[in-house]
CSV table of N, CA and C in Angstrom, one decimal:
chain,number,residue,atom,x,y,z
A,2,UNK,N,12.1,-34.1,54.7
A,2,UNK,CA,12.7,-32.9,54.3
A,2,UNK,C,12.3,-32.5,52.9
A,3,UNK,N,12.0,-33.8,51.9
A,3,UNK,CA,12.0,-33.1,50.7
A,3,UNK,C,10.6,-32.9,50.5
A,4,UNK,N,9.6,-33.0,51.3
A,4,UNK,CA,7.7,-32.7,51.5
A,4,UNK,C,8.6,-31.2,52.1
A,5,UNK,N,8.9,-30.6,52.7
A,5,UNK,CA,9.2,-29.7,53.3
A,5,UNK,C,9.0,-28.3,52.2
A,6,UNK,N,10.1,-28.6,51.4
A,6,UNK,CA,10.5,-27.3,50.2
A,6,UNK,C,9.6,-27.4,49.2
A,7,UNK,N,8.7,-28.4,49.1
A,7,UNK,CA,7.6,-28.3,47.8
A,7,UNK,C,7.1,-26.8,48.2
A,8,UNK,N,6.4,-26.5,49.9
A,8,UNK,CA,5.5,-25.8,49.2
A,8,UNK,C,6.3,-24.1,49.6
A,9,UNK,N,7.5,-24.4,49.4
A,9,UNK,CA,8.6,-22.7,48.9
A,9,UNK,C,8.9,-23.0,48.1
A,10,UNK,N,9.1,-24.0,47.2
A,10,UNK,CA,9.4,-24.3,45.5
A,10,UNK,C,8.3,-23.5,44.9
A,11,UNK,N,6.7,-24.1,45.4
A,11,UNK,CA,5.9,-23.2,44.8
A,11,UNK,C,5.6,-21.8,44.9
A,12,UNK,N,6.1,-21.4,46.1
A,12,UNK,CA,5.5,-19.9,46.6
A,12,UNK,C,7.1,-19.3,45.4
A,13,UNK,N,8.1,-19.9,45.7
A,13,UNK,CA,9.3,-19.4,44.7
A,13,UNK,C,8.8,-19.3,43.3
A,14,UNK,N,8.0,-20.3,42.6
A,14,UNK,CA,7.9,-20.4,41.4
A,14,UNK,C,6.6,-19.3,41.2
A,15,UNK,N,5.9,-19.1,42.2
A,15,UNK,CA,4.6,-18.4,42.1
A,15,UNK,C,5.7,-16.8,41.6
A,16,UNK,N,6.2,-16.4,43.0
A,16,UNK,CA,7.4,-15.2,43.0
A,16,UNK,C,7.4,-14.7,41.8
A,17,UNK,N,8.1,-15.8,40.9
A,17,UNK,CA,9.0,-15.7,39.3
A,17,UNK,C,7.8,-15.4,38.7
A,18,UNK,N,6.5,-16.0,38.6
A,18,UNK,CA,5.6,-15.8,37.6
A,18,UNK,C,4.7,-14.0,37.7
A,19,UNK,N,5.0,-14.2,38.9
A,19,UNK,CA,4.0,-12.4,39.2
A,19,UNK,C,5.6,-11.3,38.9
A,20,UNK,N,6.7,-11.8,39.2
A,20,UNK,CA,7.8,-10.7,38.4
A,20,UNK,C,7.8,-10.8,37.0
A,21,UNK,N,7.8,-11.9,36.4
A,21,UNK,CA,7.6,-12.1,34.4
A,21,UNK,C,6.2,-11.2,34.2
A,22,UNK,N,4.9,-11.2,35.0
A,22,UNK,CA,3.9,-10.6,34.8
A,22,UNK,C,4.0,-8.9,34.9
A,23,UNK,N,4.7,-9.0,35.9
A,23,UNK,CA,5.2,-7.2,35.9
A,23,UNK,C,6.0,-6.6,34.8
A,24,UNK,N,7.3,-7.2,34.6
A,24,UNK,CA,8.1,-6.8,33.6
A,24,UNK,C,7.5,-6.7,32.2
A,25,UNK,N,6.5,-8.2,32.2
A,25,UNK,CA,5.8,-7.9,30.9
A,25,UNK,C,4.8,-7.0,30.5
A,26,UNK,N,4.1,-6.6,31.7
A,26,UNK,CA,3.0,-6.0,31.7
A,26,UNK,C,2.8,-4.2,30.7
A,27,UNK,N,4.2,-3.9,31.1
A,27,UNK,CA,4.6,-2.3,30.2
A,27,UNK,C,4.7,-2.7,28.3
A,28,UNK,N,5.1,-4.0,28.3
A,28,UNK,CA,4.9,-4.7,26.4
A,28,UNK,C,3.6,-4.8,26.6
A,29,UNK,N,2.7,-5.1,27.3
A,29,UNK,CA,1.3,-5.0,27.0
A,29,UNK,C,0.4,-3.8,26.5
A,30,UNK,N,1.4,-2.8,27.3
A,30,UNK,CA,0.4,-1.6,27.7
A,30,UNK,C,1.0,-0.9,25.9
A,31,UNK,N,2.2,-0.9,25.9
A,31,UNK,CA,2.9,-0.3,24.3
A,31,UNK,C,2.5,-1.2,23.2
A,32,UNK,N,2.3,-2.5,23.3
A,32,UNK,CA,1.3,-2.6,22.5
A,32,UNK,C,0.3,-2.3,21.7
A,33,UNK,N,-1.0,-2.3,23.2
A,33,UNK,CA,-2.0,-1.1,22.7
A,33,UNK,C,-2.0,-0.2,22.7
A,34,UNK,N,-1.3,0.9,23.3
A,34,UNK,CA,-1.4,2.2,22.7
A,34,UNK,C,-0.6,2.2,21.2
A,35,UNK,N,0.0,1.6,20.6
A,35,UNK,CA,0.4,1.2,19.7
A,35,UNK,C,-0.7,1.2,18.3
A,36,UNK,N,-1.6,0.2,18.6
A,36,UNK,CA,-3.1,-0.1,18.0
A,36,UNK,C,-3.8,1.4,18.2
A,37,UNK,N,-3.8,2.0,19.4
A,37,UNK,CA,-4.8,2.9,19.8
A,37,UNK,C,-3.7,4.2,19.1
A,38,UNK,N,-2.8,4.3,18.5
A,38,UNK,CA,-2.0,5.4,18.1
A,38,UNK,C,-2.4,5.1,16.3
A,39,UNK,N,-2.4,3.8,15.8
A,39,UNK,CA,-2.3,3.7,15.1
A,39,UNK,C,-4.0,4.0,14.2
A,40,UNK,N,-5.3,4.0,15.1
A,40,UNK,CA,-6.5,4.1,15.4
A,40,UNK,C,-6.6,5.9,14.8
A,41,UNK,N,-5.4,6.6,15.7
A,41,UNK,CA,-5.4,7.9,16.0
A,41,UNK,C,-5.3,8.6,15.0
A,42,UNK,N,-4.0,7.7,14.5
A,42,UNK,CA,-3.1,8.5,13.2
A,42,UNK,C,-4.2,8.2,12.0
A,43,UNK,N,-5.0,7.2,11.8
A,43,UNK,CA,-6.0,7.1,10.8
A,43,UNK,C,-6.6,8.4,10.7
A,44,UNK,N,-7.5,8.7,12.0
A,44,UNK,CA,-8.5,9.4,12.4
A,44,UNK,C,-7.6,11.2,11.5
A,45,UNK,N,-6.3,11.3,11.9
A,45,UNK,CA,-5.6,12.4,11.4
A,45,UNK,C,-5.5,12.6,10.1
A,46,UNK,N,-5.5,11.4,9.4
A,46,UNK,CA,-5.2,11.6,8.1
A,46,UNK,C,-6.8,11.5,7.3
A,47,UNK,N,-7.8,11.2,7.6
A,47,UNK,CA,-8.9,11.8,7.4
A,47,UNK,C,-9.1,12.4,7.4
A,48,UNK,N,-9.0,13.1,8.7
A,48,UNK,CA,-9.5,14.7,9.0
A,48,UNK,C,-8.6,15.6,7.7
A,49,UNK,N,-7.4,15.2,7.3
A,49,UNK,CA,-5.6,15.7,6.8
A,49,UNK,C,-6.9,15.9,5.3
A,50,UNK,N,-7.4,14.9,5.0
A,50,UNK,CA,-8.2,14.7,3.7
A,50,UNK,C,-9.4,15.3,3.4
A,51,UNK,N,-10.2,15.0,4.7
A,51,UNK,CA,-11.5,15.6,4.4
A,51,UNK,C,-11.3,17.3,3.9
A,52,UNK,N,-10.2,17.9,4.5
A,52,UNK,CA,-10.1,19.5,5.1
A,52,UNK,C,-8.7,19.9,4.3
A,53,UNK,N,-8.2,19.4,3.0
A,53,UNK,CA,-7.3,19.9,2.6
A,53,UNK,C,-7.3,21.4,2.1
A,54,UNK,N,-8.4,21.6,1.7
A,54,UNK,CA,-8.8,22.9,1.2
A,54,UNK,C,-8.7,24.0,2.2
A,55,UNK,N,-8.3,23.9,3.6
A,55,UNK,CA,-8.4,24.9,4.4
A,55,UNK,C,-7.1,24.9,4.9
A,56,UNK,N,-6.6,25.8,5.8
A,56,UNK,CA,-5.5,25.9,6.6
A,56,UNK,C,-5.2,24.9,7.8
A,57,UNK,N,-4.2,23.8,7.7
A,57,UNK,CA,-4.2,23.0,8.4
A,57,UNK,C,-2.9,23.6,9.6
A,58,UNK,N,-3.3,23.5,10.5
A,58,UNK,CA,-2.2,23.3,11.5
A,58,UNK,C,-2.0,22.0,12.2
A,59,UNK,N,-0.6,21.8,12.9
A,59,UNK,CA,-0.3,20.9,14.1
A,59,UNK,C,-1.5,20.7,14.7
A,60,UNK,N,-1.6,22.0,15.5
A,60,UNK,CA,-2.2,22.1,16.7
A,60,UNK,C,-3.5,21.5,16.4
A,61,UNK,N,-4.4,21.7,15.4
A,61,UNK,CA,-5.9,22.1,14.8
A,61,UNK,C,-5.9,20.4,14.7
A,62,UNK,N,-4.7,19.8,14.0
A,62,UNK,CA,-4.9,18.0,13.8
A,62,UNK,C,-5.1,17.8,14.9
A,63,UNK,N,-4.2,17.9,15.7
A,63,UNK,CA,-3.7,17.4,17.2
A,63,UNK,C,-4.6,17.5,18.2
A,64,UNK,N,-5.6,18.4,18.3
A,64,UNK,CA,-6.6,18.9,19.1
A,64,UNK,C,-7.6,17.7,18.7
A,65,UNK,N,-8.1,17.3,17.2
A,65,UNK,CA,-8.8,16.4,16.6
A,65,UNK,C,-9.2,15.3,17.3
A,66,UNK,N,-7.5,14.5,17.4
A,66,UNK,CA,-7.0,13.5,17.8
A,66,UNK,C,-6.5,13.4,19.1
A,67,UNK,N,-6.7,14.4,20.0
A,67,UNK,CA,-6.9,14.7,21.6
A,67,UNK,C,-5.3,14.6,22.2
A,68,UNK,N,-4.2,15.0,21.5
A,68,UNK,CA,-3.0,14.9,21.4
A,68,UNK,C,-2.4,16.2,21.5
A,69,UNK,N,-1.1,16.2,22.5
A,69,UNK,CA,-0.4,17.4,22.6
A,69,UNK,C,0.4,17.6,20.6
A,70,UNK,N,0.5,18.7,20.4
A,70,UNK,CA,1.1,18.8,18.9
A,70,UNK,C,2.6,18.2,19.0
A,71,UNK,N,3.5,18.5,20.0
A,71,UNK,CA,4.3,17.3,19.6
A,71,UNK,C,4.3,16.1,19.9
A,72,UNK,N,3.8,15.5,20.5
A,72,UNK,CA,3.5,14.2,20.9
A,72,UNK,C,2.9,13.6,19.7
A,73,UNK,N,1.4,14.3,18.5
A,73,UNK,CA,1.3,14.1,17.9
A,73,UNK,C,2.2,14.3,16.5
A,74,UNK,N,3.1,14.9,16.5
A,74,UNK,CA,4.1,14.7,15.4
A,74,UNK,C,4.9,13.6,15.3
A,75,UNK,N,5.1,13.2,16.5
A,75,UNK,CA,6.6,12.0,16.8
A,75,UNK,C,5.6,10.8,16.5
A,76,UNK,N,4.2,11.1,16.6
A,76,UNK,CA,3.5,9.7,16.5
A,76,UNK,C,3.3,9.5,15.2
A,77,UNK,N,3.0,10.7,14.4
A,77,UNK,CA,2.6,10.5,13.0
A,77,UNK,C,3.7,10.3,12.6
A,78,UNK,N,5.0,11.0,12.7
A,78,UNK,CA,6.1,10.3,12.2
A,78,UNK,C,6.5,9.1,11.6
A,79,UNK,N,6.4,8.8,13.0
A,79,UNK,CA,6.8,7.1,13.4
A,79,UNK,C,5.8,6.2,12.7
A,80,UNK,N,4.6,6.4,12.6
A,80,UNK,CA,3.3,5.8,11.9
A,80,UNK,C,3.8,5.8,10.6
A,81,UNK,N,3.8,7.1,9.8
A,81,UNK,CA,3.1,7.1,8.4
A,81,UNK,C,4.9,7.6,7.7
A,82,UNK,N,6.2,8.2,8.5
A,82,UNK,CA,7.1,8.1,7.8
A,82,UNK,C,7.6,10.1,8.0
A,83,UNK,N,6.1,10.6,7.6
A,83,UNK,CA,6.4,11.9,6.7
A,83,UNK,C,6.1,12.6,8.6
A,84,UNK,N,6.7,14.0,8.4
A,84,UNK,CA,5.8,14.4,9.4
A,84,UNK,C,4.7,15.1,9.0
A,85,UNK,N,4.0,16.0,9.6
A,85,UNK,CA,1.9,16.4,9.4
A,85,UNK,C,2.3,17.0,8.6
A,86,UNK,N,3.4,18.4,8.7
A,86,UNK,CA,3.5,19.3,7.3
A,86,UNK,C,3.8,18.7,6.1
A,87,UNK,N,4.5,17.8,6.1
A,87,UNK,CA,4.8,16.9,4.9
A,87,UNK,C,4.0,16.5,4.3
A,88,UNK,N,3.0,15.3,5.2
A,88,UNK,CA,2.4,14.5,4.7
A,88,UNK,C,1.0,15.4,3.9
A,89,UNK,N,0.5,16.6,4.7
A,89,UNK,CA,-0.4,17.4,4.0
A,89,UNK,C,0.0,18.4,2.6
A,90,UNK,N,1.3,18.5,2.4
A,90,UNK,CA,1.7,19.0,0.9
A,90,UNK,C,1.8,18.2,-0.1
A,91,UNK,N,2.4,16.6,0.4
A,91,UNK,CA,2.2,15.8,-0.4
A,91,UNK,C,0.7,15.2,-1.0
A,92,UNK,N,-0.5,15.5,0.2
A,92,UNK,CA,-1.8,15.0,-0.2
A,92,UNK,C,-1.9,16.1,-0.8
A,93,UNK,N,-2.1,17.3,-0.6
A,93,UNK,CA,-1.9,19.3,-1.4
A,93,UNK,C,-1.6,18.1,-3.1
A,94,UNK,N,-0.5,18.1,-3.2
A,94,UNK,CA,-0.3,17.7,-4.5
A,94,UNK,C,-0.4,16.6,-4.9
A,95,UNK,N,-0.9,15.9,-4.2
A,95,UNK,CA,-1.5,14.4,-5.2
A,95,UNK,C,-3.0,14.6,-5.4
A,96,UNK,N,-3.4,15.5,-4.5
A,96,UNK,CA,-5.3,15.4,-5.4
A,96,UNK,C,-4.9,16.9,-6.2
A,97,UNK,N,-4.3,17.7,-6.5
A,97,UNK,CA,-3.7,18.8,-7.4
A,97,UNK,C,-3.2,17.9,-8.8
A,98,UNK,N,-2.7,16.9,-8.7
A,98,UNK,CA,-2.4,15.8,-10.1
A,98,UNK,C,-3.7,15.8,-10.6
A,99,UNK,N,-4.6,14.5,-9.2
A,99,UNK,CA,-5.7,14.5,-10.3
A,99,UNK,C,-6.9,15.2,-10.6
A,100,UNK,N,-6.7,16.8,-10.3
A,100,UNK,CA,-7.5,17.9,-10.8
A,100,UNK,C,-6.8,17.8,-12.0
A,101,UNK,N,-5.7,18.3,-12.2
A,101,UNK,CA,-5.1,18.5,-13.7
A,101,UNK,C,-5.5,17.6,-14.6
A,102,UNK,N,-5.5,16.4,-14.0
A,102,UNK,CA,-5.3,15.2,-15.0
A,102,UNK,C,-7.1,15.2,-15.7
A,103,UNK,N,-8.7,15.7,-15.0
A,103,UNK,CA,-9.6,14.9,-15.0
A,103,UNK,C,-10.2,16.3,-14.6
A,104,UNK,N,-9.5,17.6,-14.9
A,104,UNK,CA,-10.9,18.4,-15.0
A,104,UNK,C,-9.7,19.7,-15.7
A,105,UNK,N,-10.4,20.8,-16.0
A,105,UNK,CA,-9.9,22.0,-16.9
A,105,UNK,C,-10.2,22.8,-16.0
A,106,UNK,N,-10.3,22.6,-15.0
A,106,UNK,CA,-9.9,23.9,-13.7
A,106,UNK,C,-8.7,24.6,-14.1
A,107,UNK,N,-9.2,26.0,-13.8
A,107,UNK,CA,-7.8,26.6,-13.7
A,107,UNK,C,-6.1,26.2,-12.7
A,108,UNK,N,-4.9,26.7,-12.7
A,108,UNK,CA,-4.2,26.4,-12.0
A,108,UNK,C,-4.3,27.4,-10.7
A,109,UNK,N,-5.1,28.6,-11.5
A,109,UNK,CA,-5.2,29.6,-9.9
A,109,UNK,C,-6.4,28.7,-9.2
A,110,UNK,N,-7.5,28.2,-9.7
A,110,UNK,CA,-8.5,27.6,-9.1
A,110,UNK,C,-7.9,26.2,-8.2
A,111,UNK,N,-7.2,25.3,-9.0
A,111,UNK,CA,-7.1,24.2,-8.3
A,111,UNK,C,-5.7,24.9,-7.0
A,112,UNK,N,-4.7,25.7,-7.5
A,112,UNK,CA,-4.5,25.7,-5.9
A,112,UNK,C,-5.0,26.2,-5.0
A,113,UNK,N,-6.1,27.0,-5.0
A,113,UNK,CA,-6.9,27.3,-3.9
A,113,UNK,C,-7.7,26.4,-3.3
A,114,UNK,N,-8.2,25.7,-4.1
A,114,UNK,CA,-9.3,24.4,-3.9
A,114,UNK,C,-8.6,23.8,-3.1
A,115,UNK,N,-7.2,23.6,-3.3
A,115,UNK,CA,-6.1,22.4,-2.4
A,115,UNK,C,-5.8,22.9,-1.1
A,116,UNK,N,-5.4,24.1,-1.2
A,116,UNK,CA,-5.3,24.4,0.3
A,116,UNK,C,-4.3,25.7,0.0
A,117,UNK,N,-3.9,25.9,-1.1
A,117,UNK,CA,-2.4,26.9,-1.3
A,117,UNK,C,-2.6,28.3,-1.2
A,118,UNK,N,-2.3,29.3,-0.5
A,118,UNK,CA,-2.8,30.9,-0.5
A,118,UNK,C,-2.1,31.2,-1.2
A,119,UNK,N,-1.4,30.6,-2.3
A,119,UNK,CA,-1.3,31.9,-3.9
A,119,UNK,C,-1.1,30.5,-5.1
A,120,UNK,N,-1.3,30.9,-6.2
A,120,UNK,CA,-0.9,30.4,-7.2
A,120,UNK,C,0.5,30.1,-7.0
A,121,UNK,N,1.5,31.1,-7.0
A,121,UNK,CA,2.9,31.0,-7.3
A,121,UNK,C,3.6,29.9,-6.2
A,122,UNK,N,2.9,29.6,-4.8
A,122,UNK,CA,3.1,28.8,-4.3
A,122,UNK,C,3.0,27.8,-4.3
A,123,UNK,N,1.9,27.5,-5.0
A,123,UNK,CA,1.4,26.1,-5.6
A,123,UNK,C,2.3,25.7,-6.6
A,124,UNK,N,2.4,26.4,-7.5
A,124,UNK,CA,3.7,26.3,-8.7
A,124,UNK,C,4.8,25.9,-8.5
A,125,UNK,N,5.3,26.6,-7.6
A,125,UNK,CA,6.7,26.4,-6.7
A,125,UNK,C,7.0,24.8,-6.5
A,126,UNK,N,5.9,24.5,-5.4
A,126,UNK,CA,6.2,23.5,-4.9
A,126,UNK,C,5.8,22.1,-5.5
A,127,UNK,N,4.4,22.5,-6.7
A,127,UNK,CA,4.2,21.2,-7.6
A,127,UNK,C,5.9,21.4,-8.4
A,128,UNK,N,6.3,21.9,-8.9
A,128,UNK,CA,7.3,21.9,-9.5
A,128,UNK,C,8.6,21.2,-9.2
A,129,UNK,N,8.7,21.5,-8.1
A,129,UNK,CA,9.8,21.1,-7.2
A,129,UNK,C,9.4,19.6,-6.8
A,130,UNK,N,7.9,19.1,-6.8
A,130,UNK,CA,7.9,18.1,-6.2
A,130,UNK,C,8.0,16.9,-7.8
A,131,UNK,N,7.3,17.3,-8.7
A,131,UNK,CA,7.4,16.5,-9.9
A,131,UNK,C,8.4,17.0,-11.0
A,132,UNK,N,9.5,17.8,-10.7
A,132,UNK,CA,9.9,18.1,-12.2
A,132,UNK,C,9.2,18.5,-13.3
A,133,UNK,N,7.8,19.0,-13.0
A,133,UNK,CA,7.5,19.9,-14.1
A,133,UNK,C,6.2,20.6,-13.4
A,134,UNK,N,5.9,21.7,-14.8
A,134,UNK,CA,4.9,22.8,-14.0
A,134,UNK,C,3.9,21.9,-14.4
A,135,UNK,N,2.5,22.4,-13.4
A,135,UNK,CA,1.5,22.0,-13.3
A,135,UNK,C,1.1,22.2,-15.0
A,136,UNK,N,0.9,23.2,-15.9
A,136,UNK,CA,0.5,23.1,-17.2
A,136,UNK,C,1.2,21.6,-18.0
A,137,UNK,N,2.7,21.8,-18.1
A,137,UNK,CA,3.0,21.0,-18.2
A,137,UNK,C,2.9,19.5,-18.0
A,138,UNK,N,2.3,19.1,-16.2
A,138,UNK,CA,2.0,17.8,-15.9
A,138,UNK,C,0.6,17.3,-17.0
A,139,UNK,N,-0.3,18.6,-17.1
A,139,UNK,CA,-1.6,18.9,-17.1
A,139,UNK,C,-1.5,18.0,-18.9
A,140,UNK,N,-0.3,18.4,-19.7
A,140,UNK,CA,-0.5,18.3,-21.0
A,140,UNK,C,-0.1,16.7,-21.1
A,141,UNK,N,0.8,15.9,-20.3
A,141,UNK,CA,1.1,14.4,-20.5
A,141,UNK,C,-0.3,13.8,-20.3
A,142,UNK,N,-0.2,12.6,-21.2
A,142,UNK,CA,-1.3,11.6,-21.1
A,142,UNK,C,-0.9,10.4,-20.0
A,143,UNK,N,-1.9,10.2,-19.4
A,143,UNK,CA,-1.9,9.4,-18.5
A,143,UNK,C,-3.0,8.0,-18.7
């Protein structure tokens, strides 16, 4: 009797292993798209870099990176913290620092150069983002 149940112990234990392989199989797959998201969000913030000077949209990143615009937002989110409009005002004014800091560009010149359709916008929001105006960042030594 007990030669009997060995070989339904193993077809049972086989059972259990092809169900652990299913259940696990969807942590596989989120995994890599995980990797392959994280691949993606690189690819965006390149593009976010190479092209600051222009008019960035959702859609225009998202199309890049072969992603619906919201799907691509919740991913960059989740990745990098900021969402796409964020994350491109903050790059807008961190290579806007080091124009001031390391050239005598005008402040109407560098916010166009960065991406900004007016000076007083660019002012606004360096302002708001550092506690002081762009002339003013311009005159601290670094």
């Amino acid at each position: 009797m007990a030669s009997d149940n060995k070989p339904s112990e193993i077809n049972w234990s086989l059972d259990i292993y092809k169900i652990l392989a299913e259940l696990l199989n969807p942590l596989h797959i989120s995994i890599k798209n995980n990797t392959s998201y994280e691949d993606s969000i690189q690819d965006a913030k390149k593009y976010i870099s190479d092209h600051l000077n222009e008019k960035l949209t959702v859609q225009d990143i998202a199309d890049i990176i072969h992603m619906s615009p919201s799907h691509f937002s919740r991913v960059f989110r989740q990745q990098t913290g900021f969402s796409p409009y964020d994350f491109v005002l903050v790059s807008r004014l961190n290579r806007a620092k080091d124009f001031l800091q390391k050239t005598d560009m005008s402040i109407s010149q560098i916010a166009f150069d960065i991406g900004f359709n007016s000076e007083s916008n660019f002012i606004y929001f360096f302002t708001k983002s550092t506690g002081l105006s762009p002339s003013k960042f311009r005159k601290l030594k670094f």
